[in-house]
Short mmCIF file of C-alpha atoms in Angstrom, two decimals:
data_model
loop_
_atom_site.label_atom_id
_atom_site.label_comp_id
_atom_site.label_asym_id
_atom_site.label_seq_id
_atom_site.Cartn_x
_atom_site.Cartn_y
_atom_site.Cartn_z
CA GLY A 158 -43.57 -89.11 -104.88
CA ALA A 159 -41.05 -92.04 -104.78
CA VAL A 160 -42.78 -94.86 -103.27
CA VAL A 161 -41.73 -98.51 -102.47
CA SER A 162 -44.84 -101.49 -102.51
CA GLN A 163 -45.03 -104.77 -101.78
CA HIS A 164 -46.73 -107.68 -102.62
CA PRO A 165 -48.90 -109.39 -100.96
CA SER A 166 -49.57 -107.32 -97.81
CA TRP A 167 -50.66 -111.05 -96.20
CA VAL A 168 -50.36 -114.48 -97.31
CA ILE A 169 -51.25 -117.50 -95.63
CA CYS A 170 -50.03 -120.98 -96.63
CA LYS A 171 -49.02 -124.61 -95.47
CA SER A 172 -46.11 -125.96 -94.10
CA GLY A 173 -43.76 -126.77 -96.79
CA THR A 174 -44.51 -124.63 -99.74
CA SER A 175 -42.65 -121.88 -100.80
CA VAL A 176 -44.30 -118.20 -100.68
CA LYS A 177 -42.73 -115.00 -102.91
CA ILE A 178 -43.18 -111.59 -101.82
CA GLU A 179 -42.33 -108.88 -104.41
CA CYS A 180 -41.17 -105.30 -103.25
CA ARG A 181 -41.15 -102.56 -106.33
CA SER A 182 -39.72 -99.39 -106.70
CA LEU A 183 -42.20 -96.91 -107.90
CA ASP A 184 -41.21 -94.05 -110.10
CA PHE A 185 -37.49 -94.65 -109.34
CA GLN A 186 -34.68 -97.26 -109.86
CA ALA A 187 -33.21 -98.98 -107.05
CA THR A 188 -29.99 -100.66 -107.53
CA THR A 189 -30.18 -101.73 -103.64
CA MET A 190 -32.75 -102.88 -101.51
CA PHE A 191 -33.07 -103.99 -97.75
CA TRP A 192 -35.07 -106.65 -96.59
CA TYR A 193 -36.22 -106.84 -93.38
CA ARG A 194 -38.13 -109.37 -90.75
CA GLN A 195 -40.09 -108.17 -88.07
CA PHE A 196 -41.30 -110.40 -85.16
CA PRO A 197 -44.21 -108.97 -83.31
CA LYS A 198 -43.40 -106.48 -80.53
CA GLN A 199 -39.85 -106.51 -81.74
CA SER A 200 -37.19 -104.26 -83.67
CA LEU A 201 -36.77 -104.91 -87.76
CA MET A 202 -34.04 -107.43 -88.21
CA LEU A 203 -31.82 -106.79 -91.51
CA MET A 204 -31.84 -109.90 -93.65
CA ALA A 205 -30.25 -109.03 -96.63
CA THR A 206 -29.31 -106.09 -99.15
CA SER A 207 -30.43 -106.96 -102.40
CA ASN A 208 -28.06 -105.75 -105.16
CA GLU A 209 -29.16 -105.50 -108.95
CA GLY A 210 -27.80 -107.67 -110.90
CA SER A 211 -25.89 -109.73 -108.59
CA LYS A 212 -26.10 -111.60 -105.22
CA ALA A 213 -27.47 -110.62 -102.26
CA THR A 214 -25.56 -109.88 -99.43
CA TYR A 215 -26.88 -111.76 -96.37
CA GLU A 216 -26.67 -111.22 -93.01
CA GLN A 217 -25.27 -113.69 -90.48
CA GLY A 218 -27.46 -116.19 -89.38
CA VAL A 219 -29.98 -116.10 -92.14
CA GLU A 220 -29.97 -118.83 -94.33
CA LYS A 221 -29.64 -117.91 -97.89
CA ASP A 222 -31.00 -121.31 -99.67
CA LYS A 223 -34.02 -120.75 -97.34
CA PHE A 224 -34.78 -116.77 -98.17
CA LEU A 225 -33.98 -116.16 -101.96
CA ILE A 226 -33.45 -112.92 -102.92
CA ASN A 227 -33.51 -111.87 -107.06
CA HIS A 228 -33.21 -108.46 -107.88
CA ALA A 229 -33.32 -108.90 -111.71
CA SER A 230 -34.66 -105.31 -112.47
CA LEU A 231 -33.95 -101.91 -111.40
CA THR A 232 -37.61 -101.83 -109.74
CA LEU A 233 -38.25 -105.05 -108.48
CA SER A 234 -36.72 -107.16 -105.50
CA THR A 235 -38.09 -110.81 -104.35
CA LEU A 236 -37.89 -112.51 -101.85
CA THR A 237 -38.98 -116.20 -101.92
CA VAL A 238 -39.08 -118.20 -98.58
CA THR A 239 -38.94 -121.87 -99.53
CA SER A 240 -40.06 -124.75 -97.56
CA ALA A 241 -41.62 -122.54 -94.91
CA HIS A 242 -42.06 -123.79 -91.58
CA PRO A 243 -44.31 -122.29 -88.81
CA GLU A 244 -41.28 -120.46 -87.01
CA ASP A 245 -40.92 -118.09 -90.60
CA SER A 246 -44.35 -116.95 -89.73
CA SER A 247 -43.44 -113.03 -89.72
CA PHE A 248 -43.76 -109.51 -91.05
CA TYR A 249 -41.14 -109.04 -93.82
CA ILE A 250 -40.64 -105.23 -95.28
CA CYS A 251 -38.42 -104.38 -97.69
CA SER A 252 -36.97 -100.44 -98.21
CA ALA A 253 -35.07 -98.71 -100.97
CA PRO A 254 -32.67 -95.93 -100.51
CA LYS A 255 -34.02 -92.43 -101.81
CA PRO A 256 -32.47 -91.88 -105.28
CA GLY A 257 -29.96 -89.09 -105.24
CA ARG A 258 -27.06 -88.14 -102.94
CA TRP A 259 -27.22 -90.58 -100.18
CA THR A 260 -28.88 -89.07 -96.99
CA GLY A 261 -29.66 -91.88 -95.21
CA GLU A 262 -33.35 -91.75 -95.96
CA LEU A 263 -35.00 -95.17 -96.84
CA PHE A 264 -38.54 -95.71 -98.55
CA PHE A 265 -40.30 -98.48 -97.01
CA GLY A 266 -42.66 -100.95 -98.31
CA GLU A 267 -46.15 -101.48 -96.68
CA GLY A 268 -45.01 -104.86 -95.42
CA SER A 269 -46.12 -108.75 -96.19
CA ARG A 270 -47.50 -110.69 -93.45
CA LEU A 271 -46.72 -114.38 -93.97
CA THR A 272 -48.50 -116.72 -91.77
CA VAL A 273 -47.40 -120.32 -92.11
CA LEU A 274 -49.79 -123.33 -91.05
CA LEU B 52 -23.41 -104.85 -82.26
CA ALA B 53 -26.04 -102.47 -82.29
CA LYS B 54 -24.89 -99.04 -83.32
CA THR B 55 -27.23 -97.26 -81.70
CA THR B 56 -28.89 -97.03 -78.08
CA GLN B 57 -32.32 -95.74 -77.24
CA PRO B 58 -34.95 -96.01 -74.23
CA ILE B 59 -36.89 -98.75 -74.66
CA SER B 60 -40.34 -97.07 -73.81
CA MET B 61 -41.53 -93.56 -72.87
CA ASP B 62 -44.98 -92.20 -72.17
CA SER B 63 -46.59 -88.51 -72.64
CA TYR B 64 -49.58 -86.80 -72.42
CA GLU B 65 -51.15 -85.39 -75.17
CA GLY B 66 -49.99 -81.80 -75.93
CA GLN B 67 -46.70 -82.14 -74.64
CA GLU B 68 -43.57 -82.20 -75.90
CA VAL B 69 -41.39 -85.12 -76.27
CA ASN B 70 -37.66 -85.70 -76.30
CA ILE B 71 -36.08 -89.02 -77.51
CA THR B 72 -32.75 -89.50 -77.62
CA CYS B 73 -30.46 -91.86 -79.27
CA SER B 74 -26.88 -92.85 -78.49
CA HIS B 75 -24.49 -93.42 -81.21
CA ASN B 76 -20.74 -93.09 -80.11
CA ASN B 77 -19.22 -95.12 -82.64
CA ILE B 78 -20.88 -92.73 -85.75
CA ALA B 79 -18.29 -92.58 -88.69
CA THR B 80 -17.62 -89.15 -90.60
CA ASN B 81 -19.38 -89.93 -93.24
CA ASP B 82 -22.97 -91.67 -91.20
CA TYR B 83 -26.05 -89.53 -91.23
CA ILE B 84 -28.47 -89.67 -88.85
CA THR B 85 -32.35 -90.17 -89.40
CA TRP B 86 -35.29 -91.19 -87.49
CA TYR B 87 -38.25 -93.60 -88.54
CA GLN B 88 -42.02 -93.87 -87.05
CA GLN B 89 -43.36 -97.07 -87.42
CA PHE B 90 -47.06 -98.19 -86.43
CA PRO B 91 -48.19 -101.73 -85.88
CA SER B 92 -48.28 -104.02 -88.68
CA GLN B 93 -46.90 -101.15 -91.33
CA GLY B 94 -43.58 -100.46 -92.81
CA PRO B 95 -41.55 -97.46 -90.84
CA ARG B 96 -42.01 -94.05 -92.30
CA PHE B 97 -38.94 -91.33 -92.40
CA ILE B 98 -39.57 -88.44 -90.15
CA ILE B 99 -36.20 -86.29 -90.08
CA GLN B 100 -32.54 -86.67 -90.99
CA GLY B 101 -29.66 -84.74 -90.63
CA TYR B 102 -25.64 -84.74 -90.16
CA LYS B 103 -25.08 -82.01 -87.23
CA THR B 104 -26.33 -79.41 -85.41
CA LYS B 105 -30.19 -78.55 -85.71
CA VAL B 106 -32.95 -79.72 -88.43
CA THR B 107 -36.58 -79.06 -88.22
CA ASN B 108 -39.46 -79.84 -90.56
CA GLU B 109 -42.98 -79.89 -90.57
CA VAL B 110 -43.53 -82.71 -88.03
CA ALA B 111 -40.27 -82.57 -85.54
CA SER B 112 -36.84 -81.13 -84.71
CA LEU B 113 -33.63 -83.16 -84.82
CA PHE B 114 -30.52 -81.54 -82.56
CA ILE B 115 -27.08 -83.06 -82.92
CA PRO B 116 -24.15 -81.86 -80.81
CA ALA B 117 -21.01 -81.10 -81.89
CA ASP B 118 -19.38 -84.65 -81.50
CA ARG B 119 -22.19 -86.35 -82.96
CA LYS B 120 -22.55 -89.17 -80.61
CA SER B 121 -26.14 -88.82 -80.05
CA SER B 122 -29.22 -87.31 -81.46
CA THR B 123 -32.51 -85.96 -79.89
CA LEU B 124 -35.52 -86.22 -81.89
CA SER B 125 -38.14 -83.94 -80.67
CA LEU B 126 -41.93 -84.11 -81.22
CA PRO B 127 -43.50 -80.74 -80.37
CA ARG B 128 -47.44 -80.93 -78.60
CA VAL B 129 -47.79 -84.90 -79.25
CA SER B 130 -51.16 -86.33 -79.87
CA LEU B 131 -52.79 -89.90 -79.18
CA SER B 132 -52.07 -90.57 -82.92
CA ASP B 133 -48.38 -90.10 -82.49
CA THR B 134 -48.19 -93.68 -80.48
CA ALA B 135 -45.70 -95.46 -82.31
CA VAL B 136 -42.14 -96.93 -82.15
CA TYR B 137 -39.61 -94.69 -83.15
CA TYR B 138 -36.14 -95.68 -84.53
CA CYS B 139 -32.93 -94.25 -85.01
CA LEU B 140 -30.86 -95.40 -87.44
CA VAL B 141 -27.10 -94.12 -88.56
CA GLY B 142 -25.65 -95.47 -91.77
CA ASP B 143 -23.44 -94.29 -94.81
CA ASN B 144 -23.68 -94.92 -98.76
CA ASN B 145 -26.60 -97.79 -98.30
CA ASN B 146 -24.77 -99.80 -96.37
CA ASP B 147 -25.24 -101.47 -92.71
CA MET B 148 -28.95 -100.28 -92.78
CA ARG B 149 -29.42 -102.23 -89.33
CA PHE B 150 -32.11 -101.24 -86.42
CA GLY B 151 -31.65 -100.72 -82.89
CA ALA B 152 -34.72 -101.61 -80.44
CA GLY B 153 -36.59 -98.76 -81.02
CA THR B 154 -38.04 -96.34 -78.34
CA ARG B 155 -41.73 -97.42 -78.13
CA LEU B 156 -43.91 -93.69 -77.19
CA THR B 157 -47.19 -93.98 -75.69
CA VAL B 158 -49.24 -90.85 -75.77
CA LYS B 159 -51.91 -90.89 -73.46
CA PRO B 160 -55.28 -88.43 -73.26
#
């Protein structure tokens, strides 16, 4: 069945470096993908909506120059955390709508845990 | 503003039925209601979705009253492995996919 896969599952980096997280839709095409961030014991916070072939739509308060989103193909969206700092340490999750007629169902990736030292 | 409101936490015991209600007073005509389950350090997993009335699948039932301003997720005979956070989400056409606070369900032996 349709699956969304993220890579890497976890990453540790030094402060000031950039980290790229990939989100792939397997066996289906996703013109839209959503990126979320989740801190411990908190809900998922929508960061941006990634649109294939166009610029991402960022939520209020999310720095687009810091969290670069590229949706270059119908099966891949990437989130790059630029010049990462310890406060960017979080669990990042992507999702894509179930293909076909919209019913509200989203397929989620496994999540990527970022730790910035 | 959050589109949904749920209880922050609930406790239950193994074998009991658990009902979690979500309020969505401003639901739009085209919005669907979906529920997700999330375990620690994992992405959410789809449980059930509906538009109106009652929906049942192999894991849960979803009750939606006629005015659609709320919905209730019903988990029959919960087990310890059902301990998780449950989120309801309302949305239309891939837009505005924002999560509320969710309900942390703890199932005790």
